[in-house]
mmCIF file of C-alpha atoms in Angstrom:
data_model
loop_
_atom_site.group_PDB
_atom_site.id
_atom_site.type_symbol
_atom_site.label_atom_id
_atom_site.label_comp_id
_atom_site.label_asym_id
_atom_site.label_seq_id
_atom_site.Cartn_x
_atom_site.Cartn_y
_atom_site.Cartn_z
ATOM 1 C CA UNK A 112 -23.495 22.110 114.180
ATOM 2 C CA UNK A 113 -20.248 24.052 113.362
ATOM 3 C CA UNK A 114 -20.332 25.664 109.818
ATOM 4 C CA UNK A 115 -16.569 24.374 107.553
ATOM 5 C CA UNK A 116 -15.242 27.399 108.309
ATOM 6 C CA UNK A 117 -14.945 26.860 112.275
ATOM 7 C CA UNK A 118 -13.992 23.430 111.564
ATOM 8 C CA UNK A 119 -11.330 24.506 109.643
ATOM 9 C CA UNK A 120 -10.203 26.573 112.033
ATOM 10 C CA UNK A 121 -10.099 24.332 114.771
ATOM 11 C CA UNK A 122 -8.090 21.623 112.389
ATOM 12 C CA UNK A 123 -5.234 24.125 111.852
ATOM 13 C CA UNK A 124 -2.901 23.050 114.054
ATOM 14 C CA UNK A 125 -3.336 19.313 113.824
ATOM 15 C CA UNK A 126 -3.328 19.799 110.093
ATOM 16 C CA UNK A 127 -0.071 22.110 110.399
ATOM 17 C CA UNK A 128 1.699 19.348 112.047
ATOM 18 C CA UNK A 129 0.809 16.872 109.775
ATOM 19 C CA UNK A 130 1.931 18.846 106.966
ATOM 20 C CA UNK A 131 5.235 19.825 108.689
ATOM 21 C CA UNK A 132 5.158 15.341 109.123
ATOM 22 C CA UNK A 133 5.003 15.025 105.267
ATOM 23 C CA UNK A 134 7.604 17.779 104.341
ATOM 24 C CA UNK A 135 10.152 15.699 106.515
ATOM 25 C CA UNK A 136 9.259 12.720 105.666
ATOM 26 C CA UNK A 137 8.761 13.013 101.488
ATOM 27 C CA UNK A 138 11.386 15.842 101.166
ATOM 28 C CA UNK A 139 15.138 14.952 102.073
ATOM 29 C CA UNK A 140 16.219 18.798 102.258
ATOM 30 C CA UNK A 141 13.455 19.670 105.067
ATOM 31 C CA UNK A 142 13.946 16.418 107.062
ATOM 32 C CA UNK A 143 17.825 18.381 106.834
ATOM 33 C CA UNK A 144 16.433 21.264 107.827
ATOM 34 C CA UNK A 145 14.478 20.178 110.468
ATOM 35 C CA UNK A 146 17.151 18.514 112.402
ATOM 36 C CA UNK A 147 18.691 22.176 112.746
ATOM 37 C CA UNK A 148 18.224 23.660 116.326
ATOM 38 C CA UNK A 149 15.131 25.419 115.965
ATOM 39 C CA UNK A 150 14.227 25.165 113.007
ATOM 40 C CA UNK A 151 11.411 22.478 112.970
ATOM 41 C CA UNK A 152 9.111 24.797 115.418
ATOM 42 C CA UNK A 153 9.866 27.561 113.068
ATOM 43 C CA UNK A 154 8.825 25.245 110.146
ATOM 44 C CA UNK A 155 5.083 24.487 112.242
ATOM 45 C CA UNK A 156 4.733 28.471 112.980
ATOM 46 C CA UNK A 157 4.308 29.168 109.608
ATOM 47 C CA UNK A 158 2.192 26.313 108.697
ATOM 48 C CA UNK A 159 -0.066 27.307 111.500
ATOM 49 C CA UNK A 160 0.101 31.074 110.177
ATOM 50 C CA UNK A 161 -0.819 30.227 106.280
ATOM 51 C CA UNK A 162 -3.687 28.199 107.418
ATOM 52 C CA UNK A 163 -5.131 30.470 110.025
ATOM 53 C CA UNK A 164 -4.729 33.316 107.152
ATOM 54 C CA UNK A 165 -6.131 31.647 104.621
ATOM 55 C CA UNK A 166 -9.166 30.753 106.684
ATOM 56 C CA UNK A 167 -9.617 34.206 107.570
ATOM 57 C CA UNK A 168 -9.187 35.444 104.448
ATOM 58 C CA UNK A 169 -11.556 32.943 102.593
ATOM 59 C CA UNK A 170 -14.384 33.244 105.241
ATOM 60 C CA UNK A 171 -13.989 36.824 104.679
ATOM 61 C CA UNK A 172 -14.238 36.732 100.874
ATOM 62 C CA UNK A 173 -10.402 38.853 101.205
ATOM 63 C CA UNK A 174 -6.824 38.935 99.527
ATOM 64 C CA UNK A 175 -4.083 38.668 101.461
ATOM 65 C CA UNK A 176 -2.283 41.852 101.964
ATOM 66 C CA UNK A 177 0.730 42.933 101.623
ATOM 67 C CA UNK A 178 1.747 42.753 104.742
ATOM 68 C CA UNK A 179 1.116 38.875 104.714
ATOM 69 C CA UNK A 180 2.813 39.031 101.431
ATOM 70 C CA UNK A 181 5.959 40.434 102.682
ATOM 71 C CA UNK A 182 5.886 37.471 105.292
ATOM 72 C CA UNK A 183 5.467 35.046 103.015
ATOM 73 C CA UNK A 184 8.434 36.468 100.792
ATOM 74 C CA UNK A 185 11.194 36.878 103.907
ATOM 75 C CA UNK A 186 10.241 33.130 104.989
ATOM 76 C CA UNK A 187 10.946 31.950 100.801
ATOM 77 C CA UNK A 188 13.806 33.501 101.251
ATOM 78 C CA UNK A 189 15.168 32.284 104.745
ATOM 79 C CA UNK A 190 14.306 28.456 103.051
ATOM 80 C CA UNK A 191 16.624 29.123 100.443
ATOM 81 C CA UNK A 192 19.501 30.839 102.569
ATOM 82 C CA UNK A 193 18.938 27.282 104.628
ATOM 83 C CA UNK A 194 19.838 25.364 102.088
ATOM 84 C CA UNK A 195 16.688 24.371 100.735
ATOM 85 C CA UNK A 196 16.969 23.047 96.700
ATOM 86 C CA UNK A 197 14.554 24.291 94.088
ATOM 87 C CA UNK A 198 13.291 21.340 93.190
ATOM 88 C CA UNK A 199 12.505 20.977 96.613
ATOM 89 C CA UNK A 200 11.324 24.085 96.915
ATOM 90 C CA UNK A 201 8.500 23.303 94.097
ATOM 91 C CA UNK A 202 7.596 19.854 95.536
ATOM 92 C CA UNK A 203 6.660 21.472 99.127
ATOM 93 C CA UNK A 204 4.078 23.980 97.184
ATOM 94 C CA UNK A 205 2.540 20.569 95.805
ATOM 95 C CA UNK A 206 1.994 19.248 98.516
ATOM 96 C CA UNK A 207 0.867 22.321 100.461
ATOM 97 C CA UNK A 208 -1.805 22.704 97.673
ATOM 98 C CA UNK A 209 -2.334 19.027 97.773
ATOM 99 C CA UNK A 210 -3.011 18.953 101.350
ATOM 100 C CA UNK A 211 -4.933 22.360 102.145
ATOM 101 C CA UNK A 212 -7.978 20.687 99.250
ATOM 102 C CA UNK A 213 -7.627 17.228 101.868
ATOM 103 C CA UNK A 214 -8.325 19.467 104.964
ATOM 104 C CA UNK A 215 -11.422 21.185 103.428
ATOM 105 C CA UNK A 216 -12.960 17.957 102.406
ATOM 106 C CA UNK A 217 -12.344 16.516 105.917
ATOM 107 C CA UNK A 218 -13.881 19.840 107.483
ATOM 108 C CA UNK A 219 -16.984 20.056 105.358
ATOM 109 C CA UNK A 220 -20.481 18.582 106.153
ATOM 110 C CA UNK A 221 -23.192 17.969 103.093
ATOM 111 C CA UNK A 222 -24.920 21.193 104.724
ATOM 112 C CA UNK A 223 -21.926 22.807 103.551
ATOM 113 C CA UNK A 224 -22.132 23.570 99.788
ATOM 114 C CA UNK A 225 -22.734 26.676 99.413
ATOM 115 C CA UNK A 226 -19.219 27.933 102.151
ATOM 116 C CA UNK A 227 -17.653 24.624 100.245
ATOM 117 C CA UNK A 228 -18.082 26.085 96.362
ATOM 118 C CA UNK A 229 -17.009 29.916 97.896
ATOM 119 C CA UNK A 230 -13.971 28.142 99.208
ATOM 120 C CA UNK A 231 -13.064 26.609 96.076
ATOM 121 C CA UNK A 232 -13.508 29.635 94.299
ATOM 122 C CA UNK A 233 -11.636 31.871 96.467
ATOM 123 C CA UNK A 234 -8.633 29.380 96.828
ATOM 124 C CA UNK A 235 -6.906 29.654 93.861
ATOM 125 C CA UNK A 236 -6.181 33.246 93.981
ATOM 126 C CA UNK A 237 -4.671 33.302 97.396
ATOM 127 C CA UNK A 238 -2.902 30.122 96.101
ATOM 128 C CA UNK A 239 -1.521 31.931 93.556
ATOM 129 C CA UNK A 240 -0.730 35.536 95.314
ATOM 130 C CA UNK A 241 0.848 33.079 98.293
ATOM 131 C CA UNK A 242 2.659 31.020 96.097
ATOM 132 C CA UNK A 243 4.222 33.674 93.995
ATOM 133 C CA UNK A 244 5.265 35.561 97.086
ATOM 134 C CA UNK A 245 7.279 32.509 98.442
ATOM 135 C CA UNK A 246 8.607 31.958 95.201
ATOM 136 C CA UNK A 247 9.884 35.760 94.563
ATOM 137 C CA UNK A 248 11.564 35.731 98.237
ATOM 138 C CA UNK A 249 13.013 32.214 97.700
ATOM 139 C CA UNK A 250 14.511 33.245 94.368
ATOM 140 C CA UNK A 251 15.795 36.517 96.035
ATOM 141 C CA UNK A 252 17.338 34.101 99.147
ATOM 142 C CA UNK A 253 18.950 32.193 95.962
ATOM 143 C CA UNK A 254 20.906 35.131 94.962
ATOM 144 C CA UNK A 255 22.796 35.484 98.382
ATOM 145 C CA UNK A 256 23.617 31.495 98.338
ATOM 146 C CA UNK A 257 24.175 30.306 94.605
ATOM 147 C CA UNK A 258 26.514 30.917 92.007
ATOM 148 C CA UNK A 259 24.863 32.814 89.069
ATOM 149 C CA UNK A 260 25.932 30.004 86.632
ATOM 150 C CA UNK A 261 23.907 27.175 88.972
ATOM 151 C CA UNK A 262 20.920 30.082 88.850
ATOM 152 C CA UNK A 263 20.829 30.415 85.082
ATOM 153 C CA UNK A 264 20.974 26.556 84.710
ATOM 154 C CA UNK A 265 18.242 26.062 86.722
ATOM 155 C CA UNK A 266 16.226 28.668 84.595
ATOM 156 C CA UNK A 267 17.266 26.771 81.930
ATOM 157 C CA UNK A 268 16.050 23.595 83.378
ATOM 158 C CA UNK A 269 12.592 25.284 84.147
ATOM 159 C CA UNK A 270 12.186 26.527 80.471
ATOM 160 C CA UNK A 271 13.059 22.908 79.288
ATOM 161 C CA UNK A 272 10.103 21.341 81.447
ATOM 162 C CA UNK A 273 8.179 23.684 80.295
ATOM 163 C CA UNK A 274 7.706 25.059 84.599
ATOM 164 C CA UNK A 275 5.870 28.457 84.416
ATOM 165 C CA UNK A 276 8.370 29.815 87.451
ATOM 166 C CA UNK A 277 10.764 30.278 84.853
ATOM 167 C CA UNK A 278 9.501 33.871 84.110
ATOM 168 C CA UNK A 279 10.302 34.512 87.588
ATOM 169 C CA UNK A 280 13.539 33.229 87.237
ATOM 170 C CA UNK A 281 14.454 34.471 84.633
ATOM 171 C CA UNK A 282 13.893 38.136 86.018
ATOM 172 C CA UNK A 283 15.923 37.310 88.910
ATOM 173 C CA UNK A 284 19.034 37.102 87.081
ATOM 174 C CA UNK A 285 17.938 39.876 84.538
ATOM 175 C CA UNK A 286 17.565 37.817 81.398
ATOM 176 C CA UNK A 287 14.933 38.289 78.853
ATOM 177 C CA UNK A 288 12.953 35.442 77.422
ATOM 178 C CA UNK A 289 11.870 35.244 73.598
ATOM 179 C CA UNK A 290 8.544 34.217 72.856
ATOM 180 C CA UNK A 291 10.140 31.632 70.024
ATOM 181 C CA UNK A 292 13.501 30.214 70.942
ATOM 182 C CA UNK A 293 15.827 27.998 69.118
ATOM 183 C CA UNK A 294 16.961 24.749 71.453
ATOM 184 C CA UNK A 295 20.444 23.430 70.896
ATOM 185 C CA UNK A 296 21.205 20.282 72.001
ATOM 186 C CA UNK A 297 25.350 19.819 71.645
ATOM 187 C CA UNK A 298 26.572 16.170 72.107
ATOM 188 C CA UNK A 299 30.492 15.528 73.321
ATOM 189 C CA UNK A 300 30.757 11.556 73.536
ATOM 190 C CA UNK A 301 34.164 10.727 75.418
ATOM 191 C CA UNK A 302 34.484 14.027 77.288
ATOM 192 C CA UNK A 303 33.391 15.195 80.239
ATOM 193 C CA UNK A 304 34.917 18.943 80.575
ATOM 194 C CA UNK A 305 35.026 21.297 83.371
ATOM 195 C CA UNK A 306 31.449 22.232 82.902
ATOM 196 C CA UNK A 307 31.545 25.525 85.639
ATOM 197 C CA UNK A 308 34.172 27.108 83.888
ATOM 198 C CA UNK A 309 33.230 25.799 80.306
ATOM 199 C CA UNK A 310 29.792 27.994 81.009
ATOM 200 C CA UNK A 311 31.007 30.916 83.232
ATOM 201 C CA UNK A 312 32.789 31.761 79.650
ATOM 202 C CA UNK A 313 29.945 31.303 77.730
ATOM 203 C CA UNK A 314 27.611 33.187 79.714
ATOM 204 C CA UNK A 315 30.019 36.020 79.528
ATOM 205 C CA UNK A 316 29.264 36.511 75.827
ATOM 206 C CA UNK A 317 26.443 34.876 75.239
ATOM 207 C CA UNK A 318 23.589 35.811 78.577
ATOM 208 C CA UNK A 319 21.230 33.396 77.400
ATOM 209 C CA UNK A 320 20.150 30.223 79.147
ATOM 210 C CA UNK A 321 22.578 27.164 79.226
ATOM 211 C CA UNK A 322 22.851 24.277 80.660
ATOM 212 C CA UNK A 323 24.423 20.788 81.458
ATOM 213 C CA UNK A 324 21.971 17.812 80.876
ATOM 214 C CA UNK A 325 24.669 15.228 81.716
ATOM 215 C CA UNK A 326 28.314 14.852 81.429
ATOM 216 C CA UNK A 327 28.573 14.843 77.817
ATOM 217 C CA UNK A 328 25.251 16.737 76.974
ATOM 218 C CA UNK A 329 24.938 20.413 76.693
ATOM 219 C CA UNK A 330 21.879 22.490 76.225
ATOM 220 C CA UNK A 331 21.520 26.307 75.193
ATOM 221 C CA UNK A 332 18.278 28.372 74.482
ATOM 222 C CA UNK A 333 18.955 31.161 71.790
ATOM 223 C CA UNK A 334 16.738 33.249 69.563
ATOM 224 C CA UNK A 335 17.764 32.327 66.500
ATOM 225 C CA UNK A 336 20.359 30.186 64.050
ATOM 226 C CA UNK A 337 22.650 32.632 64.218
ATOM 227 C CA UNK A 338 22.611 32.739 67.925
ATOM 228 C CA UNK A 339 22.625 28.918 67.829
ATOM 229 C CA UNK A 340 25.759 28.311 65.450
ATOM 230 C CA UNK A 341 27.688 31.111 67.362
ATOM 231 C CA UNK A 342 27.271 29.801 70.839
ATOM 232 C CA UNK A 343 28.132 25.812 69.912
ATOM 233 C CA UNK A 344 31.144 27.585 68.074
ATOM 234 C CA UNK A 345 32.157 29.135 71.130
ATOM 235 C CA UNK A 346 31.514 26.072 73.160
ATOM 236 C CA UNK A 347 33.701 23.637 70.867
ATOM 237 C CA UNK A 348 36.634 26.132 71.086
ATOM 238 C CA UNK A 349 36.177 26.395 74.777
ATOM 239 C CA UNK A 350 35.711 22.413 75.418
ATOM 240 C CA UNK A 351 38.357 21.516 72.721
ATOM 241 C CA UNK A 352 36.798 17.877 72.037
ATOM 242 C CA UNK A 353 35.093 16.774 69.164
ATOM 243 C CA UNK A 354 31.394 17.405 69.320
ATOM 244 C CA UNK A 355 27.939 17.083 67.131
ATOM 245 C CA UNK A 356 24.764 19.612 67.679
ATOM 246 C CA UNK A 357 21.726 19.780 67.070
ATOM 247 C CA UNK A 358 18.539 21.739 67.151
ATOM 248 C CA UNK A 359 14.642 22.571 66.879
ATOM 249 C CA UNK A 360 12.489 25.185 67.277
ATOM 250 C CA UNK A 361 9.903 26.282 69.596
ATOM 251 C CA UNK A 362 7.718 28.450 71.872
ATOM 252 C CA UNK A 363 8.248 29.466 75.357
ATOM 253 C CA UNK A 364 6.303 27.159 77.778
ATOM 254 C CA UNK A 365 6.374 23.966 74.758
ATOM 255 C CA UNK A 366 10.131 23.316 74.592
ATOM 256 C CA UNK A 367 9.892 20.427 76.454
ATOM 257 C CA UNK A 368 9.274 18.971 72.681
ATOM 258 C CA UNK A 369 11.636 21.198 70.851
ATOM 259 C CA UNK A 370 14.320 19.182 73.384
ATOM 260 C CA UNK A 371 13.356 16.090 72.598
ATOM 261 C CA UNK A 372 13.756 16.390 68.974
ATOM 262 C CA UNK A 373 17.066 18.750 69.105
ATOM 263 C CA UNK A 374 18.155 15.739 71.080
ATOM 264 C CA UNK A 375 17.657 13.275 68.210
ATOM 265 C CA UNK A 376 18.694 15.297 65.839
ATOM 266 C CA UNK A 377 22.435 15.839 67.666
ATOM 267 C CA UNK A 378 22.526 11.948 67.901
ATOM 268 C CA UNK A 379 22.504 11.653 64.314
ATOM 269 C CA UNK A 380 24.372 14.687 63.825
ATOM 270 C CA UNK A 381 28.176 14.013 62.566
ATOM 271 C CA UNK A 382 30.774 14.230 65.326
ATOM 272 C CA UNK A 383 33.460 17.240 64.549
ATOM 273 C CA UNK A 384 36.410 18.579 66.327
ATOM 274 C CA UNK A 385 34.768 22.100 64.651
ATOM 275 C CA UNK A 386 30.983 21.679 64.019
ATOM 276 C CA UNK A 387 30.528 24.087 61.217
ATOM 277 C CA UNK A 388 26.965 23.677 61.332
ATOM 278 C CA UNK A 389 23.957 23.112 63.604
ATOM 279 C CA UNK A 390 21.850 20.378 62.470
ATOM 280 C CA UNK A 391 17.941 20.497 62.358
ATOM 281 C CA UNK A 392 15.882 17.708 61.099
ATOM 282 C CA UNK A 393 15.201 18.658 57.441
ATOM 283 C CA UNK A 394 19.102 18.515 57.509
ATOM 284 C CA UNK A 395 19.443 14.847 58.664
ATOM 285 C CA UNK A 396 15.941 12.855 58.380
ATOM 286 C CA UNK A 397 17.178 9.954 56.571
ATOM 287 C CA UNK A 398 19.255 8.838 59.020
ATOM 288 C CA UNK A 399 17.188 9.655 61.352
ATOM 289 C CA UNK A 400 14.880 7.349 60.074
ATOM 290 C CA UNK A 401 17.558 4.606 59.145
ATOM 291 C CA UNK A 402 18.795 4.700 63.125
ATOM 292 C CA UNK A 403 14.886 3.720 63.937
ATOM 293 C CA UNK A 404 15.209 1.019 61.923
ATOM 294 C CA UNK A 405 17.422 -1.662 63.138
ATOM 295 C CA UNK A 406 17.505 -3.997 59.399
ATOM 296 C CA UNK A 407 18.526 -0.486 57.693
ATOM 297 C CA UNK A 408 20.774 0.308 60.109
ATOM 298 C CA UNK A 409 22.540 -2.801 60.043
ATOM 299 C CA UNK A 410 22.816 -2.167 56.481
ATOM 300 C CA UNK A 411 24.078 1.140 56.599
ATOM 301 C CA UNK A 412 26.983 -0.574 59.056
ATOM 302 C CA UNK A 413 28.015 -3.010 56.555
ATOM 303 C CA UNK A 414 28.502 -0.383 53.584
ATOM 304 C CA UNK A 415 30.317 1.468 56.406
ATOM 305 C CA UNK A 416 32.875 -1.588 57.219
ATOM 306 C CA UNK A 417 32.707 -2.241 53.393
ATOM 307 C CA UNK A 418 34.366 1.386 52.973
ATOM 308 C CA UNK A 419 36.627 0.721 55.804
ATOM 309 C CA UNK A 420 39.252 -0.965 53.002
ATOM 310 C CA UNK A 421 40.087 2.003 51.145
ATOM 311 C CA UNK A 422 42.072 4.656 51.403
ATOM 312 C CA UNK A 423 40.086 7.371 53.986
ATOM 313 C CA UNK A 424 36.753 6.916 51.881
ATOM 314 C CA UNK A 425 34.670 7.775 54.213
ATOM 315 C CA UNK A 426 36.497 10.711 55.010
ATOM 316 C CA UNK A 427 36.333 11.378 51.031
ATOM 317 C CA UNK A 428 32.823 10.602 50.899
ATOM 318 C CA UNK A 429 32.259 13.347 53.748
ATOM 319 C CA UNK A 430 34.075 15.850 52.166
ATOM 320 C CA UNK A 431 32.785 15.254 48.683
ATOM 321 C CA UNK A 432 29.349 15.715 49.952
ATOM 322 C CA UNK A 433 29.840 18.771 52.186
ATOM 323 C CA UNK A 434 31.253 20.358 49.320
ATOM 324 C CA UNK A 435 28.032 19.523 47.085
ATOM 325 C CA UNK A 436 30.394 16.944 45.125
ATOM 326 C CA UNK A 437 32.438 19.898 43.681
ATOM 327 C CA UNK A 438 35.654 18.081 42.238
ATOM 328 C CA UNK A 439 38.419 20.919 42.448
ATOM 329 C CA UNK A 440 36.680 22.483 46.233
ATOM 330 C CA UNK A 441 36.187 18.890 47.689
ATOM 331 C CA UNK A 442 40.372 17.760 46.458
ATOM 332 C CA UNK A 443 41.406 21.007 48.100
ATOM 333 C CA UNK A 444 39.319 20.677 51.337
ATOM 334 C CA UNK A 445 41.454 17.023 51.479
ATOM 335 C CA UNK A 446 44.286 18.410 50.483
ATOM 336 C CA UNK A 447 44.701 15.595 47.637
ATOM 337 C CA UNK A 448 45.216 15.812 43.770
ATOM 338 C CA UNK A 449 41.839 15.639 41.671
ATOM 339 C CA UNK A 450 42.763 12.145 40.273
ATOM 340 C CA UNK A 451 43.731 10.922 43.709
ATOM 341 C CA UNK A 452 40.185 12.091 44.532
ATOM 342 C CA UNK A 453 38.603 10.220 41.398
ATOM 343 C CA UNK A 454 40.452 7.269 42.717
ATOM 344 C CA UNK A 455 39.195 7.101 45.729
ATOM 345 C CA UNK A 456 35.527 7.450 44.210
ATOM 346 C CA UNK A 457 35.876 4.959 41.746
ATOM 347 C CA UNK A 458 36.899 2.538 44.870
ATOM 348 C CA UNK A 459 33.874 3.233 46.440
ATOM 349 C CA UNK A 460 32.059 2.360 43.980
ATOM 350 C CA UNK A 461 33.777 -0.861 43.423
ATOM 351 C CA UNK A 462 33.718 -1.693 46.874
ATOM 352 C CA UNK A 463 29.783 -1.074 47.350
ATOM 353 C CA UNK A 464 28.376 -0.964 43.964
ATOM 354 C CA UNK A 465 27.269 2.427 44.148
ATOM 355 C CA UNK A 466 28.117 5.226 42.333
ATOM 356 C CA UNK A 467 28.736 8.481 44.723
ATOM 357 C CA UNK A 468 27.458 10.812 42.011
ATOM 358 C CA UNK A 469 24.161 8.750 41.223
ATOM 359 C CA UNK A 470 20.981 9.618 42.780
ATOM 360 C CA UNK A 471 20.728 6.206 44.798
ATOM 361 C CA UNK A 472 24.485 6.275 45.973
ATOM 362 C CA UNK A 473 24.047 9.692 47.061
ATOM 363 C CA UNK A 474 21.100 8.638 49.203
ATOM 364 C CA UNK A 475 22.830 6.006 50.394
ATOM 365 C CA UNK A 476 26.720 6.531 50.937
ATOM 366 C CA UNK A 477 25.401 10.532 52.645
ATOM 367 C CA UNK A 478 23.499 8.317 54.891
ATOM 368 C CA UNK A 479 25.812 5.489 55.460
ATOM 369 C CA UNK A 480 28.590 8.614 56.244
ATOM 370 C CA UNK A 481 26.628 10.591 58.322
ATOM 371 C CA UNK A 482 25.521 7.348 60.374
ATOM 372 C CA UNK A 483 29.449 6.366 60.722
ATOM 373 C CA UNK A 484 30.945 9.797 62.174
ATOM 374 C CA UNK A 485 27.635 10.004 64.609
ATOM 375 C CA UNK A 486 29.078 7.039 66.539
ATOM 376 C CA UNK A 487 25.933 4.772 65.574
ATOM 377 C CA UNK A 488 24.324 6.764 68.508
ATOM 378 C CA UNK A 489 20.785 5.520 69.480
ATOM 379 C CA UNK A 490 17.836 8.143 68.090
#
């Protein structure tokens, strides 16, 4: 009886064709591809060529070398000069390591254990040393064909999802990665700007990784607050719409939670026409909290309407409290006489009941005014 290893051998080309089957048939930018003169066949050479190598190599207890390693790097890069996406890219190295596990269980025999476990053992390495090969070259073939703003929002991306290509990416466009990083999540409801030019400006001052989530939702990863407040700065001038932001902390390869709550927290984050501030949540946990609460909310809505019949009070009641309720700084920041500004406190409280200087009103009217100029946005 053959031992796996012959079996394996004699599978490669029906298994190569299968593979080059599921590419085209799971992946829209190979079945593309493949319709190109040529280019199918040259898609089943290499299949046959990885999986006669890495029988070789396995049965011979061997890396590959670096001449296989150079091969595998110019054929990355020829995908991604033919058009072939990233995320693309990344699914086809699934299911390459999805499939190559499927065609040594259908080779091996129960006699087999011992050549099954070396196998196993010996696969991830040239897994790895294959995959990281293809990867380099396709990120070099990436240079020649995209735009160094698409690149750097695709690193970006990867850091977000927490994808461990991202260190590779990152070195091909020459950017170094903090260990920490400080996610900024900056919200533009009603806008959709020319996002291109909005971060070909940004990225020449601030080369650090951006990106557009969506049409109204933009993402930057900075070292620190400083970084943070001087890039959504920069951003608001450059957009020129009003804007709220938001952000969290965390580590390289776990910011895939540091998004998620930098995205909350710019929901709840007032909306500006100049953010002077980046939010975090210590800064805006209560309504936080209220938004997640739909009886509270409500509540927070009516005081809102409540305040709608007098004189800009929740303007007032924004300034006052971004001043820290200094009289003289918050009448000047308004542009209004002191009284006028006592006036318009002593409605509020009329109108609601609660005093702005108490304890409870400032609880609830910072709250209720921080809820209003978010846009009621969903948490």
């Amino acid at each position: 009886m053959a031992d796996l290893f012959t079996l394996w051998r004699n599978s490669v080309d029906a298994n190569s064709r299968r593979a080059v089957d599921v590419y085209v048939r799971e992946l829209p930018d190979y079945r593309k591809i493949a319709d190109e003169s040529g280019e199918r066949a040259a898609m089943l050479d290499f299949a046959v060529y990885l999986r006669e190598r890495t029988v070789a190599l396995v049965r011979a207890n061997e890396p590959f070398p670096a001449a296989d390693l150079a091969f595998i790097r110019a054929v990355g890069r020829n995908r991604a000069e033919s058009g072939l996406s990233l995320a693309s890219q990344r699914h086809a190295l699934q299911i390459h390591t999805s499939l190559t596990l499927k065609e040594v269980h259908e080779a091996a025999n129960p006699h087999d254990l011992n050549d099954i476990m070396h196998t196993l053992a010996s696969l991830p390495a040239l897994g790895l040393a294959a995959q990281t090969a293809y990867t380099q070259g396709f990120l070099d073939g990436q240079e020649a064909v995209l735009p160094v703003v698409d690149r750097v929002q695709q690193l970006a991306g990867a850091l977000l999802a927490d994808d461990p290509v991202a260190v590779d990416m990152a070195a091909s466009v020459a950017m170094n990665l903090p260990g920490d990083c400080v996610v900024t999540v900056v919200r533009v409801p009603g806008g959709d700007p020319d996002r291109a030019d909005v971060l070909q400006v940004l990225l020449s001052r601030h080369w650090t990784p951006v990106c557009w989530t969506g049409p109204g939702e933009f993402v930057a990863l900075v070292p620190d607050e400083a970084a943070s407040l001087a890039v959504v700065e920069h951003f608001a001038d450059l957009v020129g719409l009003p804007c709220a932001a938001g952000a969290a902390r965390g580590r390289s390869g776990e910011l895939s939670e540091a998004l998620a709550r930098a995205r909350q927290v710019s929901r709840a984050a007032p909306v500006r026409s100049a953010p002077g501030a980046v939010h975090h949540l210590t800064d805006l946990f209560p309504e936080i909290g209220a938004a997640r609460i739909p009886p509270v909310d409500r509540w927070l809505r009516e005081l809102a309407r409540a305040l709608a019949d007098g004189p800009d009070l929740l303007a007032t009641l924004d300034a006052f409290y971004r001043n820290d309720m200094g009289r003289t700084r918050t009448a000047a920041a308004l542009n209004v006489h002191p009284r006028t500004l006592d006036y318009r406190l002593q409605r509020v409280h009329a109108l609601t009941g609660l005093d702005p200087v108490s304890v409870r009103g400032v609880r609830i009217l910072s709250a209720t005014v921080s809820r209003a100029l978010s846009g009621w946005e969903a948490v």
